[in-house]
CSV table of C-alpha atoms in Angstrom, one decimal:
chain,number,residue,atom,x,y,z
A,328,UNK,CA,-198.8,-73.9,-12.9
A,329,UNK,CA,-198.7,-76.9,-10.6
A,330,UNK,CA,-199.7,-80.8,-12.1
A,331,UNK,CA,-199.2,-79.5,-15.6
A,332,UNK,CA,-200.7,-82.3,-17.9
A,333,UNK,CA,-197.8,-83.4,-20.7
A,334,UNK,CA,-198.7,-84.8,-23.6
A,335,UNK,CA,-196.6,-86.8,-26.0
A,336,UNK,CA,-195.5,-86.1,-29.5
A,337,UNK,CA,-193.0,-87.4,-32.4
A,338,UNK,CA,-191.1,-85.4,-34.5
A,339,UNK,CA,-191.4,-86.7,-38.4
A,340,UNK,CA,-188.0,-88.3,-37.8
A,341,UNK,CA,-189.3,-90.2,-34.9
A,342,UNK,CA,-187.9,-88.4,-32.0
A,343,UNK,CA,-190.3,-88.5,-28.9
A,344,UNK,CA,-191.0,-85.7,-26.3
A,345,UNK,CA,-193.2,-84.6,-23.9
A,346,UNK,CA,-194.5,-81.2,-23.8
A,347,UNK,CA,-197.3,-78.9,-22.1
A,348,UNK,CA,-198.6,-75.3,-22.4
A,349,UNK,CA,-198.3,-75.7,-25.9
A,350,UNK,CA,-199.9,-72.2,-26.6
A,351,UNK,CA,-196.6,-70.7,-25.3
A,352,UNK,CA,-194.8,-68.5,-27.7
A,353,UNK,CA,-191.4,-69.1,-25.6
A,354,UNK,CA,-189.5,-72.9,-25.2
A,355,UNK,CA,-188.2,-74.1,-22.6
A,356,UNK,CA,-186.4,-77.3,-23.3
A,357,UNK,CA,-185.3,-80.2,-21.1
A,358,UNK,CA,-182.4,-82.4,-22.0
A,359,UNK,CA,-182.0,-85.6,-19.8
A,360,UNK,CA,-178.8,-87.7,-18.8
A,361,UNK,CA,-177.6,-91.2,-18.7
A,362,UNK,CA,-179.6,-93.7,-17.7
A,363,UNK,CA,-182.7,-91.0,-17.6
A,364,UNK,CA,-185.6,-90.2,-19.6
A,365,UNK,CA,-187.9,-87.4,-20.8
A,366,UNK,CA,-190.4,-88.3,-18.0
A,367,UNK,CA,-187.7,-87.9,-15.4
A,368,UNK,CA,-188.4,-84.2,-15.5
A,369,UNK,CA,-192.0,-84.5,-15.1
A,370,UNK,CA,-191.6,-83.7,-11.5
A,371,UNK,CA,-189.4,-80.8,-11.8
A,372,UNK,CA,-191.9,-79.4,-14.4
A,373,UNK,CA,-194.8,-79.6,-11.8
A,374,UNK,CA,-193.0,-77.6,-9.1
A,375,UNK,CA,-192.4,-74.8,-11.6
A,376,UNK,CA,-194.1,-71.5,-11.2
A,377,UNK,CA,-193.5,-70.4,-14.5
A,378,UNK,CA,-195.2,-67.7,-17.1
A,379,UNK,CA,-197.6,-69.1,-19.2
A,380,UNK,CA,-196.1,-67.8,-22.4
A,381,UNK,CA,-193.3,-70.5,-21.9
A,382,UNK,CA,-194.2,-73.8,-23.5
A,383,UNK,CA,-192.3,-76.7,-21.9
A,384,UNK,CA,-190.5,-79.3,-23.8
A,385,UNK,CA,-188.8,-82.9,-22.4
A,386,UNK,CA,-186.6,-84.1,-25.2
A,387,UNK,CA,-186.4,-88.1,-25.0
A,388,UNK,CA,-183.0,-89.2,-26.2
A,389,UNK,CA,-183.0,-92.3,-29.1
A,390,UNK,CA,-180.3,-94.5,-29.4
A,391,UNK,CA,-178.0,-94.3,-32.6
A,392,UNK,CA,-178.4,-97.6,-34.8
A,393,UNK,CA,-174.6,-97.5,-36.1
A,394,UNK,CA,-172.6,-99.9,-33.8
A,395,UNK,CA,-168.8,-98.2,-33.2
A,396,UNK,CA,-169.6,-94.6,-33.5
A,397,UNK,CA,-167.3,-92.2,-31.7
A,398,UNK,CA,-168.3,-90.1,-28.6
A,399,UNK,CA,-168.3,-86.9,-30.8
A,400,UNK,CA,-170.6,-88.0,-33.3
A,401,UNK,CA,-172.8,-89.6,-30.9
A,402,UNK,CA,-173.0,-86.3,-29.1
A,403,UNK,CA,-173.3,-84.4,-32.3
A,404,UNK,CA,-176.2,-86.8,-33.2
A,405,UNK,CA,-178.0,-86.3,-29.6
A,406,UNK,CA,-177.8,-82.4,-30.4
A,407,UNK,CA,-179.3,-83.1,-33.7
A,408,UNK,CA,-182.3,-84.8,-32.1
A,409,UNK,CA,-182.8,-81.9,-29.6
A,410,UNK,CA,-182.7,-79.4,-32.9
A,411,UNK,CA,-185.1,-81.8,-34.4
A,412,UNK,CA,-187.5,-81.5,-31.3
A,413,UNK,CA,-187.1,-77.7,-31.1
A,414,UNK,CA,-187.9,-77.3,-35.1
A,415,UNK,CA,-191.1,-79.5,-34.5
A,416,UNK,CA,-192.3,-77.5,-31.3
A,417,UNK,CA,-191.7,-74.0,-31.7
A,418,UNK,CA,-191.9,-71.4,-34.4
A,419,UNK,CA,-189.3,-69.6,-36.4
A,420,UNK,CA,-189.1,-66.7,-34.1
A,421,UNK,CA,-189.8,-68.6,-30.7
A,422,UNK,CA,-187.2,-67.6,-27.6
A,423,UNK,CA,-185.7,-70.5,-26.5
A,424,UNK,CA,-183.7,-71.6,-23.2
A,425,UNK,CA,-182.1,-75.0,-22.8
A,426,UNK,CA,-181.7,-76.9,-19.3
A,427,UNK,CA,-179.3,-79.8,-19.6
A,428,UNK,CA,-178.5,-82.4,-16.7
A,429,UNK,CA,-175.5,-84.5,-16.4
A,430,UNK,CA,-174.8,-85.7,-19.8
A,431,UNK,CA,-177.7,-84.0,-21.0
A,432,UNK,CA,-175.8,-80.7,-20.4
A,433,UNK,CA,-172.9,-81.6,-22.7
A,434,UNK,CA,-175.8,-82.0,-25.4
A,435,UNK,CA,-177.3,-78.7,-24.3
A,436,UNK,CA,-173.9,-77.1,-25.2
A,437,UNK,CA,-173.6,-78.4,-28.6
A,438,UNK,CA,-177.2,-77.7,-29.3
A,439,UNK,CA,-176.8,-74.2,-27.9
A,440,UNK,CA,-174.2,-73.5,-30.2
A,441,UNK,CA,-176.4,-74.3,-33.5
A,442,UNK,CA,-179.3,-71.9,-31.9
A,443,UNK,CA,-177.3,-69.1,-32.5
A,444,UNK,CA,-179.6,-66.0,-31.8
A,445,UNK,CA,-182.6,-67.7,-31.1
A,446,UNK,CA,-181.1,-69.0,-27.9
A,447,UNK,CA,-181.6,-66.7,-24.8
A,448,UNK,CA,-180.4,-68.8,-22.0
A,449,UNK,CA,-178.5,-71.9,-20.9
A,450,UNK,CA,-178.9,-73.9,-17.5
A,451,UNK,CA,-176.7,-76.7,-17.0
A,452,UNK,CA,-177.1,-79.1,-14.0
A,453,UNK,CA,-174.5,-81.1,-12.4
A,454,UNK,CA,-172.8,-81.2,-15.9
A,455,UNK,CA,-170.7,-83.7,-17.4
A,456,UNK,CA,-167.7,-81.6,-18.9
A,457,UNK,CA,-168.3,-81.6,-22.8
A,458,UNK,CA,-164.8,-82.4,-23.1
A,459,UNK,CA,-165.1,-85.9,-21.6
A,460,UNK,CA,-164.9,-87.2,-18.0
A,461,UNK,CA,-161.3,-88.5,-16.7
A,462,UNK,CA,-162.0,-91.8,-15.1
A,463,UNK,CA,-159.1,-94.4,-14.4
A,464,UNK,CA,-159.9,-97.7,-16.3
A,465,UNK,CA,-161.2,-99.7,-13.4
A,466,UNK,CA,-163.7,-96.8,-12.9
A,467,UNK,CA,-164.6,-97.2,-16.4
A,468,UNK,CA,-165.0,-100.9,-16.2
A,469,UNK,CA,-167.3,-100.3,-13.4
A,470,UNK,CA,-169.7,-98.0,-15.1
A,471,UNK,CA,-169.3,-100.5,-17.9
A,472,UNK,CA,-170.6,-103.1,-15.7
A,473,UNK,CA,-173.4,-101.1,-14.5
A,474,UNK,CA,-174.5,-100.0,-17.9
A,475,UNK,CA,-174.8,-104.0,-18.6
A,476,UNK,CA,-177.5,-104.2,-15.8
A,477,UNK,CA,-180.8,-103.0,-17.7
A,478,UNK,CA,-183.1,-103.5,-14.8
A,479,UNK,CA,-185.2,-100.5,-14.2
A,480,UNK,CA,-185.1,-100.8,-10.4
A,481,UNK,CA,-181.4,-101.7,-10.2
A,482,UNK,CA,-180.6,-98.3,-11.8
A,483,UNK,CA,-183.2,-96.4,-10.4
A,484,UNK,CA,-181.9,-97.1,-6.9
A,485,UNK,CA,-178.1,-97.1,-7.7
A,486,UNK,CA,-179.0,-93.2,-8.8
A,487,UNK,CA,-180.7,-92.3,-5.5
A,488,UNK,CA,-177.5,-93.8,-3.7
A,489,UNK,CA,-175.8,-90.4,-4.8
A,490,UNK,CA,-179.1,-88.0,-3.9
A,491,UNK,CA,-179.5,-85.8,-1.2
A,492,UNK,CA,-183.3,-87.1,-0.9
A,493,UNK,CA,-183.6,-90.9,-0.3
A,494,UNK,CA,-186.9,-91.3,0.5
A,495,UNK,CA,-189.5,-93.9,-0.7
A,496,UNK,CA,-190.7,-91.8,-3.0
A,497,UNK,CA,-187.4,-90.1,-4.7
A,498,UNK,CA,-186.8,-94.3,-5.0
A,499,UNK,CA,-189.9,-94.5,-6.9
A,500,UNK,CA,-189.5,-91.4,-9.2
A,501,UNK,CA,-185.7,-92.6,-10.0
A,502,UNK,CA,-187.1,-95.9,-11.0
A,503,UNK,CA,-190.0,-94.8,-13.0
A,504,UNK,CA,-187.7,-92.1,-14.6
A,505,UNK,CA,-185.3,-94.9,-15.6
A,506,UNK,CA,-185.9,-96.2,-19.4
A,507,UNK,CA,-186.0,-99.4,-21.1
A,508,UNK,CA,-183.0,-99.7,-22.9
A,509,UNK,CA,-180.4,-101.8,-24.5
A,510,UNK,CA,-177.0,-102.7,-23.9
A,511,UNK,CA,-176.2,-101.2,-27.0
A,512,UNK,CA,-177.8,-97.8,-26.1
A,513,UNK,CA,-176.6,-97.9,-22.2
A,514,UNK,CA,-172.9,-98.6,-23.4
A,515,UNK,CA,-173.4,-96.1,-26.3
A,516,UNK,CA,-174.0,-93.2,-24.0
A,517,UNK,CA,-171.7,-94.3,-21.4
A,518,UNK,CA,-169.1,-93.8,-23.9
A,519,UNK,CA,-170.2,-90.4,-25.2
A,520,UNK,CA,-170.5,-89.2,-21.4
A,521,UNK,CA,-166.8,-90.7,-20.6
A,522,UNK,CA,-165.0,-89.7,-23.8
A,523,UNK,CA,-166.7,-86.1,-24.8
A,524,UNK,CA,-166.4,-83.7,-27.5
A,525,UNK,CA,-163.3,-81.7,-29.0
A,526,UNK,CA,-165.7,-78.8,-28.9
A,527,UNK,CA,-165.0,-79.4,-25.1
A,528,UNK,CA,-161.4,-78.0,-25.3
A,529,UNK,CA,-162.1,-75.1,-27.2
A,530,UNK,CA,-163.8,-71.8,-26.1
A,531,UNK,CA,-167.5,-71.8,-26.4
A,532,UNK,CA,-169.1,-69.9,-29.0
A,533,UNK,CA,-172.4,-69.6,-26.7
A,534,UNK,CA,-172.6,-65.9,-25.5
A,535,UNK,CA,-176.0,-66.1,-23.7
A,536,UNK,CA,-176.4,-66.0,-20.5
A,537,UNK,CA,-175.5,-69.2,-18.5
A,538,UNK,CA,-175.9,-70.8,-15.3
A,539,UNK,CA,-174.3,-73.9,-14.1
A,540,UNK,CA,-176.1,-75.5,-10.6
C-alpha cells in the first residue's frame, strides 16, 4: 500500500486536511507538532502496510486569530479542529484511532477525551506533556527566538539536528514539511506547547488502549 495518493480537503469551517484511501470505513488520524504540517506525515503514510478498511487523515492545524489567547484555550481550539476534520471525514459509526506527535500528542489527548466510545486507540509519538513543558526562562527565550525565524530551510534543518537520520533526504523532508507561518502562529503554538493545559495535571478520562513511542 506504498505511495498512496493524498488528496486535499477542507471542512466547512475552513480546516484543511490530507486524506487517502477514502473508501475506508475506519479512520486513522495524524496530528502534527510545532513548526510541522500535515504534509510531514506523507512519508509515514507511504511506508504503512495497513488494512484497506482504514481511511488515513492528516490534519493541518490553523492558527487562532485572537491574540493573547491562553495556552489551554489554544489547545482546546486545536483539539476542536481535529474533531471538525473527523466529523467531515467520517461516518457516525466510524472506528477512530488518533496519532499525535510532539505537541500534536497533547492535542490528540484532548481530542480523544471528546470522542468517547468512538475512539479505539491512541498513539503518542515523542509526546509533549499535556500539562506543559517545564523550561527555564533562558531556554524559553531561545525557543521564542527560533519561533521568530520564519525560514522554512532554517527551521527544517534545525529539526534534523535532533534526528537519528540526518541524511540529505531527511533534511529535504524536514524542509518540505515545514509550513509557511506567521510569527503570530509560531509563538502561539510555542506558548501552548510550553504552558500546557490543566487537564494534563489530572487523571486522564481516556480509557482506550494507548501506546507511547
